[in-house]
Amino acid sequence: MTDSSVAQTEVLLLMGPPGAGKGTQALKLAQARGLHKLSTGDMLRDHVKRGTDLGRQAKSIMDAGELVPDELIIAMVRAELEKQTPVRVLLDGFPRTAAQAEALDRLLSELQVSITAVVLLEVQEDELVKRLLSRAEREGRSDDNETTIRNRMQVYQRQTKPLIDYYQRSGQLRHVNGLGPVDEVLVRIAEVLP
Ligand code: AMP
């Protein structure tokens, strides 16, 4: 590709179950590649903190470990993506449903950019629960208690895991072992990216 404006765009998706280390890796990866990190979980927590309409609608859903309605999430992501020229983003925690993935495809096609790669962080379930419970002690996130954690795992299995097939079929999926020291995982991610 010779058009530099096209070559500059980059859209990375970071997927994985709750506790896989998406947030930690997203920070480092975005910094390393000069990408704007868009974490829907962080954006929602910010709305809750500021007491916006969206925050008020999202709070109880998040505390129950359920997913915030697609329309609200898609509108929030759309507003952020439309601000970017060129689009250079790392999406963390989005998409989480088939409807979100389809909306993202449409939005990116409107913006004339495509997904660079989808990174799937893989970690076994017993390790995930251990990590989330220890994060609960450290950060005190209101959705990091055992009941909610269990529900978030189920929600992931039911609603988000099918997206793995979607991106596998499109040839964009890159599997990465998420176990081990943070910087080793980061190196593994870098190795699978163009
Ligand atoms: P996270 O920080 O990514 O684990 O997200 C925390 C919570 O925010 C989730 O359990 C959901 O309630 C909500 N959330 C974050 N991203 C999304 C999304 N893409 N779609 C629906 N709900 C989301």
mmCIF file of N, CA and C in Angstrom, residues 11-109:
data_model
loop_
_atom_site.group_PDB
_atom_site.id
_atom_site.type_symbol
_atom_site.label_atom_id
_atom_site.label_comp_id
_atom_site.label_asym_id
_atom_site.label_seq_id
_atom_site.Cartn_x
_atom_site.Cartn_y
_atom_site.Cartn_z
ATOM 1 N N VAL A 11 -6.032 -0.910 13.555
ATOM 2 C CA VAL A 11 -7.123 -1.253 14.468
ATOM 3 C C VAL A 11 -6.818 -2.631 15.057
ATOM 4 N N LEU A 12 -6.471 -2.651 16.332
ATOM 5 C CA LEU A 12 -6.220 -3.919 17.007
ATOM 6 C C LEU A 12 -7.351 -4.191 17.971
ATOM 7 N N LEU A 13 -7.767 -5.453 18.031
ATOM 8 C CA LEU A 13 -8.787 -5.864 19.006
ATOM 9 C C LEU A 13 -8.134 -6.806 20.000
ATOM 10 N N LEU A 14 -8.375 -6.557 21.265
ATOM 11 C CA LEU A 14 -7.843 -7.428 22.303
ATOM 12 C C LEU A 14 -9.017 -8.151 22.944
ATOM 13 N N MET A 15 -9.010 -9.482 22.791
ATOM 14 C CA MET A 15 -10.119 -10.281 23.330
ATOM 15 C C MET A 15 -9.604 -11.280 24.350
ATOM 16 N N GLY A 16 -10.528 -11.742 25.182
ATOM 17 C CA GLY A 16 -10.156 -12.770 26.149
ATOM 18 C C GLY A 16 -11.125 -12.716 27.304
ATOM 19 N N PRO A 17 -11.189 -13.790 28.084
ATOM 20 C CA PRO A 17 -12.137 -13.819 29.205
ATOM 21 C C PRO A 17 -11.760 -12.812 30.294
ATOM 22 N N PRO A 18 -12.699 -12.509 31.196
ATOM 23 C CA PRO A 18 -12.381 -11.620 32.308
ATOM 24 C C PRO A 18 -11.186 -12.178 33.080
ATOM 25 N N GLY A 19 -10.229 -11.336 33.370
ATOM 26 C CA GLY A 19 -9.058 -11.771 34.134
ATOM 27 C C GLY A 19 -7.903 -12.246 33.266
ATOM 28 N N ALA A 20 -8.058 -12.200 31.941
ATOM 29 C CA ALA A 20 -6.993 -12.693 31.053
ATOM 30 C C ALA A 20 -5.825 -11.711 30.961
ATOM 31 N N GLY A 21 -6.037 -10.492 31.460
ATOM 32 C CA GLY A 21 -4.952 -9.502 31.419
ATOM 33 C C GLY A 21 -5.111 -8.501 30.292
ATOM 34 N N LYS A 22 -6.323 -8.358 29.762
ATOM 35 C CA LYS A 22 -6.551 -7.440 28.641
ATOM 36 C C LYS A 22 -6.173 -5.999 28.996
ATOM 37 N N GLY A 23 -6.644 -5.550 30.172
ATOM 38 C CA GLY A 23 -6.403 -4.156 30.557
ATOM 39 C C GLY A 23 -4.914 -3.839 30.658
ATOM 40 N N THR A 24 -4.180 -4.731 31.316
ATOM 41 C CA THR A 24 -2.741 -4.536 31.510
ATOM 42 C C THR A 24 -2.017 -4.533 30.168
ATOM 43 N N GLN A 25 -2.327 -5.515 29.334
ATOM 44 C CA GLN A 25 -1.658 -5.599 28.034
ATOM 45 C C GLN A 25 -2.082 -4.449 27.123
ATOM 46 N N ALA A 26 -3.336 -4.045 27.221
ATOM 47 C CA ALA A 26 -3.826 -2.971 26.361
ATOM 48 C C ALA A 26 -3.021 -1.691 26.590
ATOM 49 N N LEU A 27 -2.774 -1.390 27.862
ATOM 50 C CA LEU A 27 -1.995 -0.189 28.200
ATOM 51 C C LEU A 27 -0.628 -0.231 27.542
ATOM 52 N N LYS A 28 0.068 -1.349 27.721
ATOM 53 C CA LYS A 28 1.442 -1.477 27.237
ATOM 54 C C LYS A 28 1.503 -1.522 25.709
ATOM 55 N N LEU A 29 0.579 -2.256 25.146
ATOM 56 C CA LEU A 29 0.567 -2.430 23.703
ATOM 57 C C LEU A 29 0.237 -1.106 22.995
ATOM 58 N N ALA A 30 -0.729 -0.383 23.550
ATOM 59 C CA ALA A 30 -1.111 0.893 22.947
ATOM 60 C C ALA A 30 0.073 1.853 22.985
ATOM 61 N N GLN A 31 0.772 1.842 24.096
ATOM 62 C CA GLN A 31 1.935 2.727 24.241
ATOM 63 C C GLN A 31 3.022 2.322 23.237
ATOM 64 N N ALA A 32 3.288 1.018 23.152
ATOM 65 C CA ALA A 32 4.360 0.534 22.284
ATOM 66 C C ALA A 32 4.083 0.832 20.812
ATOM 67 N N ARG A 33 2.808 0.823 20.403
ATOM 68 C CA ARG A 33 2.515 0.986 18.973
ATOM 69 C C ARG A 33 1.914 2.347 18.649
ATOM 70 N N GLY A 34 1.858 3.230 19.639
ATOM 71 C CA GLY A 34 1.321 4.567 19.397
ATOM 72 C C GLY A 34 -0.153 4.532 19.040
ATOM 73 N N LEU A 35 -0.910 3.732 19.774
ATOM 74 C CA LEU A 35 -2.341 3.610 19.500
ATOM 75 C C LEU A 35 -3.155 4.254 20.615
ATOM 76 N N HIS A 36 -4.355 4.700 20.250
ATOM 77 C CA HIS A 36 -5.272 5.256 21.240
ATOM 78 C C HIS A 36 -6.038 4.077 21.846
ATOM 79 N N LYS A 37 -5.934 3.922 23.168
ATOM 80 C CA LYS A 37 -6.592 2.777 23.809
ATOM 81 C C LYS A 37 -8.056 3.109 24.085
ATOM 82 N N LEU A 38 -8.928 2.267 23.581
ATOM 83 C CA LEU A 38 -10.364 2.445 23.851
ATOM 84 C C LEU A 38 -10.852 1.248 24.642
ATOM 85 N N SER A 39 -11.017 1.427 25.941
ATOM 86 C CA SER A 39 -11.498 0.338 26.778
ATOM 87 C C SER A 39 -12.932 0.649 27.184
ATOM 88 N N THR A 40 -13.871 -0.150 26.708
ATOM 89 C CA THR A 40 -15.283 0.150 27.004
ATOM 90 C C THR A 40 -15.557 0.019 28.506
ATOM 91 N N GLY A 41 -14.879 -0.927 29.182
ATOM 92 C CA GLY A 41 -15.052 -1.066 30.631
ATOM 93 C C GLY A 41 -14.594 0.208 31.353
ATOM 94 N N ASP A 42 -13.416 0.727 30.989
ATOM 95 C CA ASP A 42 -12.906 1.969 31.610
ATOM 96 C C ASP A 42 -13.830 3.143 31.308
ATOM 97 N N MET A 43 -14.308 3.209 30.050
ATOM 98 C CA MET A 43 -15.184 4.327 29.680
ATOM 99 C C MET A 43 -16.472 4.288 30.507
ATOM 100 N N LEU A 44 -17.006 3.066 30.676
ATOM 101 C CA LEU A 44 -18.238 2.927 31.464
ATOM 102 C C LEU A 44 -17.999 3.283 32.933
ATOM 103 N N ARG A 45 -16.858 2.801 33.472
ATOM 104 C CA ARG A 45 -16.564 3.123 34.890
ATOM 105 C C ARG A 45 -16.425 4.638 35.071
ATOM 106 N N ASP A 46 -15.886 5.306 34.043
ATOM 107 C CA ASP A 46 -15.767 6.754 34.114
ATOM 108 C C ASP A 46 -17.156 7.420 34.113
ATOM 109 N N HIS A 47 -18.058 6.900 33.285
ATOM 110 C CA HIS A 47 -19.435 7.431 33.275
ATOM 111 C C HIS A 47 -20.101 7.240 34.640
ATOM 112 N N VAL A 48 -19.871 6.053 35.237
ATOM 113 C CA VAL A 48 -20.472 5.779 36.553
ATOM 114 C C VAL A 48 -19.935 6.792 37.561
ATOM 115 N N LYS A 49 -18.612 7.016 37.531
ATOM 116 C CA LYS A 49 -17.982 7.928 38.485
ATOM 117 C C LYS A 49 -18.520 9.350 38.339
ATOM 118 N N ARG A 50 -18.716 9.756 37.064
ATOM 119 C CA ARG A 50 -19.189 11.120 36.811
ATOM 120 C C ARG A 50 -20.701 11.244 36.984
ATOM 121 N N GLY A 51 -21.387 10.092 37.170
ATOM 122 C CA GLY A 51 -22.841 10.124 37.389
ATOM 123 C C GLY A 51 -23.623 10.576 36.167
ATOM 124 N N THR A 52 -23.136 10.263 34.959
ATOM 125 C CA THR A 52 -23.869 10.640 33.739
ATOM 126 C C THR A 52 -25.090 9.724 33.584
ATOM 127 N N ASP A 53 -25.958 10.063 32.615
ATOM 128 C CA ASP A 53 -27.118 9.208 32.318
ATOM 129 C C ASP A 53 -26.680 7.791 32.012
ATOM 130 N N LEU A 54 -25.673 7.694 31.130
ATOM 131 C CA LEU A 54 -25.174 6.375 30.747
ATOM 132 C C LEU A 54 -24.633 5.635 31.966
ATOM 133 N N GLY A 55 -23.894 6.350 32.808
ATOM 134 C CA GLY A 55 -23.338 5.743 34.014
ATOM 135 C C GLY A 55 -24.435 5.207 34.918
ATOM 136 N N ARG A 56 -25.518 5.974 35.028
ATOM 137 C CA ARG A 56 -26.623 5.522 35.893
ATOM 138 C C ARG A 56 -27.296 4.282 35.313
ATOM 139 N N GLN A 57 -27.400 4.251 33.977
ATOM 140 C CA GLN A 57 -28.015 3.063 33.347
ATOM 141 C C GLN A 57 -27.101 1.845 33.466
ATOM 142 N N ALA A 58 -25.788 2.071 33.413
ATOM 143 C CA ALA A 58 -24.835 0.951 33.339
ATOM 144 C C ALA A 58 -24.507 0.338 34.693
ATOM 145 N N LYS A 59 -24.553 1.139 35.755
ATOM 146 C CA LYS A 59 -24.007 0.714 37.054
ATOM 147 C C LYS A 59 -24.527 -0.652 37.539
ATOM 148 N N SER A 60 -25.866 -0.794 37.603
ATOM 149 C CA SER A 60 -26.394 -2.039 38.178
ATOM 150 C C SER A 60 -26.128 -3.220 37.255
ATOM 151 N N ILE A 61 -26.096 -2.952 35.943
ATOM 152 C CA ILE A 61 -25.807 -4.025 34.979
ATOM 153 C C ILE A 61 -24.371 -4.510 35.179
ATOM 154 N N MET A 62 -23.448 -3.553 35.326
ATOM 155 C CA MET A 62 -22.036 -3.914 35.522
ATOM 156 C C MET A 62 -21.848 -4.655 36.849
ATOM 157 N N ASP A 63 -22.524 -4.172 37.886
ATOM 158 C CA ASP A 63 -22.386 -4.815 39.199
ATOM 159 C C ASP A 63 -22.919 -6.244 39.192
ATOM 160 N N ALA A 64 -23.854 -6.532 38.284
ATOM 161 C CA ALA A 64 -24.385 -7.888 38.183
ATOM 162 C C ALA A 64 -23.532 -8.754 37.250
ATOM 163 N N GLY A 65 -22.572 -8.126 36.566
ATOM 164 C CA GLY A 65 -21.718 -8.881 35.648
ATOM 165 C C GLY A 65 -22.376 -9.149 34.311
ATOM 166 N N GLU A 66 -23.467 -8.422 34.025
ATOM 167 C CA GLU A 66 -24.149 -8.586 32.729
ATOM 168 C C GLU A 66 -23.581 -7.583 31.731
ATOM 169 N N LEU A 67 -24.040 -7.680 30.489
ATOM 170 C CA LEU A 67 -23.541 -6.748 29.477
ATOM 171 C C LEU A 67 -24.476 -5.549 29.325
ATOM 172 N N VAL A 68 -23.874 -4.388 29.199
ATOM 173 C CA VAL A 68 -24.613 -3.152 28.947
ATOM 174 C C VAL A 68 -25.193 -3.266 27.522
ATOM 175 N N PRO A 69 -26.431 -2.763 27.277
ATOM 176 C CA PRO A 69 -27.055 -2.944 25.965
ATOM 177 C C PRO A 69 -26.170 -2.486 24.792
ATOM 178 N N ASP A 70 -26.225 -3.280 23.725
ATOM 179 C CA ASP A 70 -25.389 -3.031 22.546
ATOM 180 C C ASP A 70 -25.494 -1.588 22.033
ATOM 181 N N GLU A 71 -26.743 -1.057 21.950
ATOM 182 C CA GLU A 71 -26.904 0.280 21.347
ATOM 183 C C GLU A 71 -26.088 1.324 22.096
ATOM 184 N N LEU A 72 -26.073 1.212 23.440
ATOM 185 C CA LEU A 72 -25.357 2.204 24.243
ATOM 186 C C LEU A 72 -23.848 2.092 24.006
ATOM 187 N N ILE A 73 -23.372 0.856 23.967
ATOM 188 C CA ILE A 73 -21.940 0.618 23.788
ATOM 189 C C ILE A 73 -21.491 1.047 22.392
ATOM 190 N N ILE A 74 -22.300 0.681 21.402
ATOM 191 C CA ILE A 74 -21.923 0.983 20.019
ATOM 192 C C ILE A 74 -21.878 2.502 19.802
ATOM 193 N N ALA A 75 -22.861 3.218 20.374
ATOM 194 C CA ALA A 75 -22.875 4.678 20.232
ATOM 195 C C ALA A 75 -21.640 5.292 20.882
ATOM 196 N N MET A 76 -21.252 4.734 22.035
ATOM 197 C CA MET A 76 -20.087 5.252 22.771
ATOM 198 C C MET A 76 -18.802 5.028 21.959
ATOM 199 N N VAL A 77 -18.672 3.849 21.363
ATOM 200 C CA VAL A 77 -17.475 3.540 20.575
ATOM 201 C C VAL A 77 -17.468 4.353 19.284
ATOM 202 N N ARG A 78 -18.633 4.461 18.666
ATOM 203 C CA ARG A 78 -18.722 5.240 17.418
ATOM 204 C C ARG A 78 -18.227 6.673 17.645
ATOM 205 N N ALA A 79 -18.694 7.294 18.723
ATOM 206 C CA ALA A 79 -18.315 8.684 19.006
ATOM 207 C C ALA A 79 -16.801 8.813 19.141
ATOM 208 N N GLU A 80 -16.169 7.834 19.766
ATOM 209 C CA GLU A 80 -14.710 7.882 19.953
ATOM 210 C C GLU A 80 -13.970 7.639 18.639
ATOM 211 N N LEU A 81 -14.436 6.656 17.879
ATOM 212 C CA LEU A 81 -13.734 6.317 16.630
ATOM 213 C C LEU A 81 -13.820 7.462 15.626
ATOM 214 N N GLU A 82 -14.972 8.152 15.632
ATOM 215 C CA GLU A 82 -15.146 9.233 14.663
ATOM 216 C C GLU A 82 -14.227 10.420 14.939
ATOM 217 N N LYS A 83 -13.689 10.459 16.154
ATOM 218 C CA LYS A 83 -12.764 11.561 16.493
ATOM 219 C C LYS A 83 -11.369 11.324 15.934
ATOM 220 N N GLN A 84 -11.097 10.094 15.508
ATOM 221 C CA GLN A 84 -9.727 9.700 15.164
ATOM 222 C C GLN A 84 -9.416 9.910 13.687
ATOM 223 N N THR A 85 -8.400 10.691 13.399
ATOM 224 C CA THR A 85 -7.866 10.739 12.034
ATOM 225 C C THR A 85 -6.347 10.827 12.114
ATOM 226 N N PRO A 86 -5.609 9.865 11.631
ATOM 227 C CA PRO A 86 -6.090 8.585 11.149
ATOM 228 C C PRO A 86 -6.541 7.712 12.316
ATOM 229 N N VAL A 87 -7.328 6.686 11.978
ATOM 230 C CA VAL A 87 -7.803 5.776 13.019
ATOM 231 C C VAL A 87 -6.641 4.878 13.450
ATOM 232 N N ARG A 88 -6.213 5.064 14.671
ATOM 233 C CA ARG A 88 -5.146 4.212 15.239
ATOM 234 C C ARG A 88 -5.601 3.822 16.632
ATOM 235 N N VAL A 89 -6.282 2.704 16.743
ATOM 236 C CA VAL A 89 -6.890 2.346 18.022
ATOM 237 C C VAL A 89 -6.622 0.909 18.443
ATOM 238 N N LEU A 90 -6.631 0.763 19.736
ATOM 239 C CA LEU A 90 -6.618 -0.573 20.329
ATOM 240 C C LEU A 90 -7.926 -0.706 21.092
ATOM 241 N N LEU A 91 -8.761 -1.638 20.674
ATOM 242 C CA LEU A 91 -10.049 -1.828 21.339
ATOM 243 C C LEU A 91 -9.918 -2.920 22.389
ATOM 244 N N ASP A 92 -10.225 -2.550 23.620
ATOM 245 C CA ASP A 92 -10.084 -3.480 24.752
ATOM 246 C C ASP A 92 -11.468 -3.731 25.343
ATOM 247 N N GLY A 93 -11.943 -4.967 25.234
ATOM 248 C CA GLY A 93 -13.254 -5.295 25.807
ATOM 249 C C GLY A 93 -14.423 -4.991 24.881
ATOM 250 N N PHE A 94 -14.142 -4.707 23.652
ATOM 251 C CA PHE A 94 -15.155 -4.467 22.618
ATOM 252 C C PHE A 94 -14.613 -5.028 21.315
ATOM 253 N N PRO A 95 -15.391 -5.745 20.509
ATOM 254 C CA PRO A 95 -16.779 -6.120 20.726
ATOM 255 C C PRO A 95 -16.920 -7.311 21.673
ATOM 256 N N ARG A 96 -18.091 -7.433 22.265
ATOM 257 C CA ARG A 96 -18.381 -8.526 23.188
ATOM 258 C C ARG A 96 -19.597 -9.326 22.766
ATOM 259 N N THR A 97 -20.281 -8.899 21.728
ATOM 260 C CA THR A 97 -21.441 -9.649 21.222
ATOM 261 C C THR A 97 -21.363 -9.643 19.687
ATOM 262 N N ALA A 98 -22.142 -10.550 19.078
ATOM 263 C CA ALA A 98 -22.166 -10.599 17.614
ATOM 264 C C ALA A 98 -22.670 -9.265 17.048
ATOM 265 N N ALA A 99 -23.672 -8.685 17.702
ATOM 266 C CA ALA A 99 -24.212 -7.410 17.199
ATOM 267 C C ALA A 99 -23.154 -6.314 17.249
ATOM 268 N N GLN A 100 -22.330 -6.319 18.301
ATOM 269 C CA GLN A 100 -21.249 -5.319 18.401
ATOM 270 C C GLN A 100 -20.205 -5.547 17.308
ATOM 271 N N ALA A 101 -19.884 -6.820 17.047
ATOM 272 C CA ALA A 101 -18.874 -7.122 16.015
ATOM 273 C C ALA A 101 -19.367 -6.662 14.643
ATOM 274 N N GLU A 102 -20.657 -6.905 14.390
ATOM 275 C CA GLU A 102 -21.209 -6.501 13.096
ATOM 276 C C GLU A 102 -21.256 -4.975 12.987
ATOM 277 N N ALA A 103 -21.620 -4.316 14.091
ATOM 278 C CA ALA A 103 -21.657 -2.845 14.084
ATOM 279 C C ALA A 103 -20.247 -2.287 13.869
ATOM 280 N N LEU A 104 -19.266 -2.947 14.469
ATOM 281 C CA LEU A 104 -17.878 -2.481 14.295
ATOM 282 C C LEU A 104 -17.456 -2.612 12.826
ATOM 283 N N ASP A 105 -17.792 -3.734 12.208
ATOM 284 C CA ASP A 105 -17.456 -3.916 10.788
ATOM 285 C C ASP A 105 -18.062 -2.794 9.943
ATOM 286 N N ARG A 106 -19.319 -2.480 10.226
ATOM 287 C CA ARG A 106 -19.987 -1.423 9.450
ATOM 288 C C ARG A 106 -19.327 -0.073 9.688
ATOM 289 N N LEU A 107 -19.041 0.197 10.934
ATOM 290 C CA LEU A 107 -18.440 1.480 11.292
ATOM 291 C C LEU A 107 -17.061 1.621 10.653
ATOM 292 N N LEU A 108 -16.267 0.570 10.715
ATOM 293 C CA LEU A 108 -14.923 0.638 10.136
ATOM 294 C C LEU A 108 -15.008 0.772 8.621
ATOM 295 N N SER A 109 -16.001 0.129 8.033
ATOM 296 C CA SER A 109 -16.101 0.251 6.584
ATOM 297 C C SER A 109 -16.521 1.667 6.196
#
